[in-house]
Amino acid sequence: MTSQSQGIQQLLQAEKRAKDKLEEAKKRKGKRLKQAKEEATAEIDHYRLQREKEFRNKETNVMGSQGNLSAKIEEQTTEAIRNLTSSYHRNMEGMMKKLLSTIFDISPEIHPNFRPTV
């Protein structure tokens, strides 16, 4: 009987050691999963920062050229306004004379389609 109880005790102890080893393995697995998650998060953050930096560089290049285009368009617009204003002042008096002469110098004529009624 004692050998049976010793055998049972050994089995119980072996079962307890196996259970302890399983718990230990679960803890290690949990730690490793947590560590892997942290590593993945760090890698994702690093990748995100890298891509944002590249995006900002491209954005700066594009916006910089748009800024140059904006200044160039503003300069062209100012030049066009200056040209139109000078043209207006140069031609205003002659155009007014021509317009007034057209209005005041009326030569009455009968319209070519007019048919006198009999």
Tab-separated table of C-alpha atoms in Angstrom:
chain	number	residue	atom	x	y	z
A	1	MET	CA	0.000	0.000	0.000
A	2	THR	CA	2.757	2.350	0.824
A	3	SER	CA	4.280	1.829	-2.577
A	4	GLN	CA	0.952	2.715	-4.143
A	5	SER	CA	0.647	5.853	-2.024
A	6	GLN	CA	4.254	6.710	-2.881
A	7	GLY	CA	3.455	6.227	-6.564
A	8	ILE	CA	0.359	8.417	-6.210
A	9	GLN	CA	2.429	11.062	-4.414
A	10	GLN	CA	5.009	10.957	-7.199
A	11	LEU	CA	2.290	11.282	-9.826
A	12	LEU	CA	0.753	14.219	-7.954
A	13	GLN	CA	4.155	15.876	-7.669
A	14	ALA	CA	4.860	15.252	-11.355
A	15	GLU	CA	1.445	16.651	-12.218
A	16	LYS	CA	2.157	19.736	-10.082
A	17	ARG	CA	5.563	20.263	-11.768
A	18	ALA	CA	3.949	19.916	-15.184
A	19	LYS	CA	1.259	22.407	-14.174
A	20	ASP	CA	3.936	24.834	-12.927
A	21	LYS	CA	5.873	24.441	-16.167
A	22	LEU	CA	2.702	25.138	-18.170
A	23	GLU	CA	1.999	28.277	-16.152
A	24	GLU	CA	5.613	29.382	-16.597
A	25	ALA	CA	5.362	28.780	-20.361
A	26	LYS	CA	2.090	30.764	-20.503
A	27	LYS	CA	3.746	33.648	-18.642
A	28	ARG	CA	6.723	33.592	-21.021
A	29	LYS	CA	4.361	33.447	-23.999
A	30	GLY	CA	2.397	36.419	-22.632
A	31	LYS	CA	5.633	38.352	-22.060
A	32	ARG	CA	6.855	37.521	-25.552
A	33	LEU	CA	3.531	38.573	-27.113
A	34	LYS	CA	3.640	41.829	-25.180
A	35	GLN	CA	7.249	42.407	-26.254
A	36	ALA	CA	6.392	41.592	-29.887
A	37	LYS	CA	3.465	44.006	-29.762
A	38	GLU	CA	5.706	46.764	-28.374
A	39	GLU	CA	8.319	46.081	-31.050
A	40	ALA	CA	5.669	46.160	-33.774
A	41	THR	CA	4.258	49.415	-32.404
A	42	ALA	CA	7.745	50.942	-32.326
A	43	GLU	CA	8.401	49.775	-35.890
A	44	ILE	CA	5.064	51.175	-37.064
A	45	ASP	CA	5.779	54.505	-35.378
A	46	HIS	CA	9.229	54.635	-36.970
A	47	TYR	CA	7.763	53.851	-40.410
A	48	ARG	CA	4.993	56.424	-39.933
A	49	LEU	CA	7.516	59.129	-38.965
A	50	GLN	CA	9.665	58.258	-41.968
A	51	ARG	CA	6.706	58.457	-44.360
A	52	GLU	CA	5.497	61.729	-42.808
A	53	LYS	CA	8.986	63.190	-43.219
A	54	GLU	CA	9.033	62.154	-46.894
A	55	PHE	CA	5.535	63.594	-47.363
A	56	ARG	CA	6.549	66.893	-45.771
A	57	ASN	CA	9.631	67.092	-48.002
A	58	LYS	CA	7.524	66.489	-51.109
A	59	GLU	CA	4.899	68.929	-49.860
A	60	THR	CA	7.571	71.563	-49.265
A	61	ASN	CA	8.956	71.041	-52.761
A	62	VAL	CA	5.501	71.330	-54.319
A	63	MET	CA	4.353	74.202	-52.134
A	64	GLY	CA	7.653	75.983	-52.672
A	65	SER	CA	7.177	75.836	-56.420
A	66	GLN	CA	3.561	76.920	-56.011
A	67	GLY	CA	4.777	79.857	-53.958
A	68	ASN	CA	7.124	80.777	-56.795
A	69	LEU	CA	4.283	80.419	-59.295
A	70	SER	CA	2.079	82.617	-57.148
A	71	ALA	CA	4.722	85.347	-57.026
A	72	LYS	CA	5.295	85.024	-60.783
A	73	ILE	CA	1.554	85.285	-61.522
A	74	GLU	CA	1.267	88.296	-59.217
A	75	GLU	CA	4.143	89.980	-61.043
A	76	GLN	CA	2.596	89.234	-64.465
A	77	THR	CA	-0.762	90.557	-63.314
A	78	THR	CA	0.790	93.778	-62.031
A	79	GLU	CA	2.652	94.215	-65.325
A	80	ALA	CA	-0.541	93.630	-67.342
A	81	ILE	CA	-2.431	96.182	-65.233
A	82	ARG	CA	0.394	98.695	-65.712
A	83	ASN	CA	0.332	98.130	-69.500
A	84	LEU	CA	-3.452	98.495	-69.686
A	85	THR	CA	-3.375	101.686	-67.613
A	86	SER	CA	-0.681	103.265	-69.775
A	87	SER	CA	-2.538	102.214	-72.945
A	88	TYR	CA	-5.731	103.734	-71.547
A	89	HIS	CA	-4.036	107.061	-70.836
A	90	ARG	CA	-2.330	107.096	-74.258
A	91	ASN	CA	-5.479	106.364	-76.254
A	92	MET	CA	-8.202	107.959	-74.128
A	93	GLU	CA	-8.144	111.440	-75.690
A	94	GLY	CA	-8.019	110.201	-79.297
A	95	MET	CA	-10.808	107.717	-78.654
A	96	MET	CA	-12.992	110.362	-77.003
A	97	LYS	CA	-12.505	112.669	-80.047
A	98	LYS	CA	-13.401	109.843	-82.405
A	99	LEU	CA	-16.472	108.908	-80.377
A	100	LEU	CA	-17.689	112.508	-80.098
A	101	SER	CA	-17.144	113.140	-83.811
A	102	THR	CA	-19.160	110.019	-84.617
A	103	ILE	CA	-21.989	111.219	-82.382
A	104	PHE	CA	-22.030	114.883	-83.444
A	105	ASP	CA	-21.155	114.641	-87.139
A	106	ILE	CA	-24.452	113.286	-88.376
A	107	SER	CA	-25.134	113.367	-92.067
A	108	PRO	CA	-28.815	112.679	-92.624
A	109	GLU	CA	-29.418	110.146	-95.382
A	110	ILE	CA	-32.322	108.085	-96.491
A	111	HIS	CA	-31.946	104.469	-95.661
A	112	PRO	CA	-31.301	102.280	-98.739
A	113	ASN	CA	-34.284	100.087	-97.931
A	114	PHE	CA	-36.696	102.994	-97.732
A	115	ARG	CA	-39.488	102.904	-100.316
A	116	PRO	CA	-41.546	105.995	-100.676
A	117	THR	CA	-45.254	105.363	-100.514
A	118	VAL	CA	-47.258	106.668	-103.464
